[in-house]
Amino acid sequence: LLNHSLLLLDGFIVRCVPSRQSRRGTVVALQFPGEFVDLHAFPLKRLDHDVVSLSETTVAIIEHEALSDLISGDPELARKLWLMTLVDASIHRHWVMRNSAMRALARVANFLAEYDARVTAAHGAERDSFPMALRQSDIADATGLTAVHVSRTLRDLREDGCCTLSSGMLTLDNRARLHDVG
């Protein structure tokens, strides 16, 4: 049983459901600095998935007993932590929609637009270029496509002037266009 949760301070983490097809499992969530990686473990005391770091990370370990003490004396903090879990659930629903209802180009563009929005939120400012800890196979896993299909889709996005993913860097050549496609 888990007695703590992790708050990501720096780096990049994914949550994965174990799978026989992938050594790591199926990517089901991205976590950015400022986000709890596993806040739902606070009431549930367990996880139904793995937490995997894709880069050097720094996390704060927050004991559930300390969280209980904090929220019992601060209803507004309790409401904000609950809101964080609701936002997390909303992102999960969006992933289900994206991976079941969008064509490949829109899926990958939408995924990269989400990545852009969450990097911006985590760092407090838009950037035209930033590190992308995910490989093409990770993007394929997260979007329900093959790595070959993602490679072709990234080529199409590059040729359309939207973005370029190269050597671990995502460069947004036309953010508005990428968001439109996604």
CSV table of C-alpha atoms in Angstrom, one decimal:
chain,number,residue,atom,x,y,z
A,1,LEU,CA,0.0,0.0,0.0
A,2,LEU,CA,1.3,3.4,-0.9
A,3,ASN,CA,1.7,6.0,1.9
A,4,HIS,CA,3.0,8.9,-0.2
A,5,SER,CA,2.5,10.7,-3.5
A,6,LEU,CA,5.0,12.3,-5.8
A,7,LEU,CA,5.0,15.9,-7.0
A,8,LEU,CA,7.1,16.4,-10.1
A,9,LEU,CA,9.5,19.4,-9.7
A,10,ASP,CA,11.7,19.0,-12.7
A,11,GLY,CA,12.0,16.5,-15.6
A,12,PHE,CA,9.5,14.4,-17.5
A,13,ILE,CA,7.5,11.4,-16.4
A,14,VAL,CA,5.0,9.2,-18.1
A,15,ARG,CA,2.4,6.8,-16.7
A,16,CYS,CA,2.2,3.4,-18.4
A,17,VAL,CA,-0.2,0.5,-18.2
A,18,PRO,CA,1.9,-2.8,-18.3
A,19,SER,CA,1.7,-4.5,-21.6
A,20,ARG,CA,3.2,-7.6,-23.2
A,21,GLN,CA,3.8,-5.8,-26.5
A,22,SER,CA,6.0,-3.1,-25.0
A,23,ARG,CA,8.9,-3.5,-22.5
A,24,ARG,CA,7.7,-0.4,-20.7
A,25,GLY,CA,3.9,-0.6,-21.2
A,26,THR,CA,1.4,1.6,-23.0
A,27,VAL,CA,1.8,5.3,-22.3
A,28,VAL,CA,-1.5,6.6,-20.9
A,29,ALA,CA,-0.4,10.0,-19.4
A,30,LEU,CA,2.3,12.6,-19.5
A,31,GLN,CA,3.4,14.4,-16.3
A,32,PHE,CA,5.1,17.9,-16.3
A,33,PRO,CA,6.7,19.9,-13.6
A,34,GLY,CA,4.2,21.2,-11.0
A,35,GLU,CA,1.9,18.2,-11.4
A,36,PHE,CA,1.3,15.3,-9.0
A,37,VAL,CA,2.3,12.1,-10.6
A,38,ASP,CA,0.0,9.9,-8.6
A,39,LEU,CA,-2.3,12.0,-6.4
A,40,HIS,CA,-5.1,9.4,-6.9
A,41,ALA,CA,-2.9,7.1,-4.8
A,42,PHE,CA,-3.8,9.3,-1.8
A,43,PRO,CA,-7.3,8.0,-1.4
A,44,LEU,CA,-6.8,4.7,-3.3
A,45,LYS,CA,-3.5,3.7,-1.6
A,46,ARG,CA,-2.4,1.9,-4.8
A,47,LEU,CA,-1.7,2.4,-8.5
A,48,ASP,CA,-3.0,0.4,-11.4
A,49,HIS,CA,-0.1,1.5,-13.6
A,50,ASP,CA,3.6,2.2,-13.6
A,51,VAL,CA,5.4,5.6,-13.2
A,52,VAL,CA,8.4,5.9,-15.6
A,53,SER,CA,10.9,8.7,-15.8
A,54,LEU,CA,12.0,9.6,-19.3
A,55,SER,CA,14.6,12.1,-18.2
A,56,GLU,CA,16.5,13.2,-15.1
A,57,THR,CA,13.8,14.1,-12.7
A,58,THR,CA,13.4,15.8,-9.3
A,59,VAL,CA,10.3,14.9,-7.3
A,60,ALA,CA,9.0,15.8,-3.9
A,61,ILE,CA,7.8,12.9,-1.8
A,62,ILE,CA,4.7,13.9,0.1
A,63,GLU,CA,3.5,11.6,2.8
A,64,HIS,CA,-0.3,10.9,2.7
A,65,GLU,CA,-0.4,11.5,6.5
A,66,ALA,CA,1.0,15.0,5.9
A,67,LEU,CA,-1.5,15.6,3.1
A,68,SER,CA,-4.4,14.5,5.4
A,69,ASP,CA,-3.2,17.0,8.1
A,70,LEU,CA,-2.9,19.8,5.5
A,71,ILE,CA,-6.3,19.4,4.0
A,72,SER,CA,-8.1,18.8,7.3
A,73,GLY,CA,-7.1,22.3,8.3
A,74,ASP,CA,-7.5,23.9,4.9
A,75,PRO,CA,-10.7,23.2,2.9
A,76,GLU,CA,-9.5,25.4,0.0
A,77,LEU,CA,-6.3,23.2,-0.4
A,78,ALA,CA,-8.5,20.1,-0.3
A,79,ARG,CA,-10.7,21.6,-3.1
A,80,LYS,CA,-7.5,22.5,-5.2
A,81,LEU,CA,-6.1,18.9,-4.8
A,82,TRP,CA,-9.5,17.5,-5.8
A,83,LEU,CA,-9.5,19.9,-8.8
A,84,MET,CA,-6.1,18.5,-9.9
A,85,THR,CA,-7.5,15.0,-10.0
A,86,LEU,CA,-10.5,16.2,-12.0
A,87,VAL,CA,-8.2,17.9,-14.5
A,88,ASP,CA,-6.2,14.7,-14.7
A,89,ALA,CA,-9.4,12.8,-15.5
A,90,SER,CA,-10.4,15.3,-18.1
A,91,ILE,CA,-7.0,14.8,-19.9
A,92,HIS,CA,-7.5,11.1,-19.8
A,93,ARG,CA,-10.9,11.5,-21.5
A,94,HIS,CA,-9.4,13.7,-24.1
A,95,TRP,CA,-6.7,11.0,-24.8
A,96,VAL,CA,-9.5,8.4,-25.3
A,97,MET,CA,-11.3,10.7,-27.7
A,98,ARG,CA,-8.1,11.6,-29.6
A,99,ASN,CA,-7.0,8.0,-30.0
A,100,SER,CA,-10.5,6.7,-31.0
A,101,ALA,CA,-11.9,9.5,-33.1
A,102,MET,CA,-9.0,11.3,-34.9
A,103,ARG,CA,-7.1,10.4,-38.0
A,104,ALA,CA,-3.3,10.0,-37.6
A,105,LEU,CA,-2.2,13.5,-38.7
A,106,ALA,CA,-4.7,15.1,-36.3
A,107,ARG,CA,-3.8,12.7,-33.5
A,108,VAL,CA,-0.1,13.5,-33.6
A,109,ALA,CA,-0.7,17.2,-34.1
A,110,ASN,CA,-3.1,17.2,-31.2
A,111,PHE,CA,-0.6,15.3,-29.0
A,112,LEU,CA,2.2,17.8,-29.8
A,113,ALA,CA,-0.2,20.7,-29.2
A,114,GLU,CA,-1.0,19.3,-25.8
A,115,TYR,CA,2.7,18.8,-25.1
A,116,ASP,CA,3.3,22.5,-26.1
A,117,ALA,CA,0.4,23.7,-23.9
A,118,ARG,CA,1.6,21.8,-20.9
A,119,VAL,CA,5.3,22.7,-21.3
A,120,THR,CA,4.1,26.4,-21.5
A,121,ALA,CA,2.0,26.0,-18.4
A,122,ALA,CA,4.9,24.2,-16.5
A,123,HIS,CA,7.5,26.9,-17.5
A,124,GLY,CA,5.1,29.9,-17.5
A,125,ALA,CA,6.1,31.1,-21.0
A,126,GLU,CA,5.7,29.9,-24.7
A,127,ARG,CA,8.9,28.7,-26.3
A,128,ASP,CA,9.4,28.1,-30.0
A,129,SER,CA,11.8,25.2,-29.3
A,130,PHE,CA,12.1,22.9,-26.3
A,131,PRO,CA,13.4,19.4,-25.4
A,132,MET,CA,11.1,16.5,-26.2
A,133,ALA,CA,11.9,13.5,-24.0
A,134,LEU,CA,9.7,11.3,-26.1
A,135,ARG,CA,11.0,9.2,-29.0
A,136,GLN,CA,8.9,8.5,-32.1
A,137,SER,CA,8.0,5.1,-30.6
A,138,ASP,CA,6.8,6.8,-27.4
A,139,ILE,CA,4.5,9.1,-29.5
A,140,ALA,CA,3.3,6.1,-31.4
A,141,ASP,CA,2.5,4.3,-28.2
A,142,ALA,CA,0.7,7.3,-26.8
A,143,THR,CA,-1.4,7.9,-29.9
A,144,GLY,CA,-2.2,4.3,-30.8
A,145,LEU,CA,-0.2,4.4,-34.0
A,146,THR,CA,2.9,2.5,-35.3
A,147,ALA,CA,6.3,4.1,-35.2
A,148,VAL,CA,6.4,4.1,-39.0
A,149,HIS,CA,3.0,5.9,-39.2
A,150,VAL,CA,4.3,8.5,-36.7
A,151,SER,CA,7.4,9.0,-38.7
A,152,ARG,CA,5.4,9.7,-41.8
A,153,THR,CA,3.0,12.0,-39.9
A,154,LEU,CA,5.9,14.0,-38.4
A,155,ARG,CA,7.3,14.4,-41.9
A,156,ASP,CA,3.9,15.7,-43.1
A,157,LEU,CA,3.8,18.2,-40.2
A,158,ARG,CA,7.3,19.3,-41.0
A,159,GLU,CA,6.5,19.7,-44.7
A,160,ASP,CA,3.3,21.6,-43.8
A,161,GLY,CA,5.5,24.1,-41.8
A,162,CYS,CA,3.9,23.2,-38.5
A,163,CYS,CA,6.8,21.7,-36.5
A,164,THR,CA,10.0,19.7,-36.6
A,165,LEU,CA,11.1,17.0,-34.1
A,166,SER,CA,14.8,16.3,-34.4
A,167,SER,CA,17.5,15.2,-32.0
A,168,GLY,CA,15.2,15.4,-29.0
A,169,MET,CA,14.1,18.9,-29.7
A,170,LEU,CA,10.6,20.0,-30.8
A,171,THR,CA,10.6,23.2,-32.8
A,172,LEU,CA,7.3,24.9,-33.5
A,173,ASP,CA,7.6,26.6,-36.8
A,174,ASN,CA,3.9,27.6,-36.9
A,175,ARG,CA,2.2,27.0,-33.5
A,176,ALA,CA,-1.2,28.2,-34.7
A,177,ARG,CA,-1.1,25.9,-37.7
A,178,LEU,CA,-0.1,22.9,-35.5
A,179,HIS,CA,-3.0,23.6,-33.1
A,180,ASP,CA,-5.4,24.0,-36.1
A,181,VAL,CA,-4.3,20.6,-37.5
A,182,GLY,CA,-4.7,19.0,-34.1
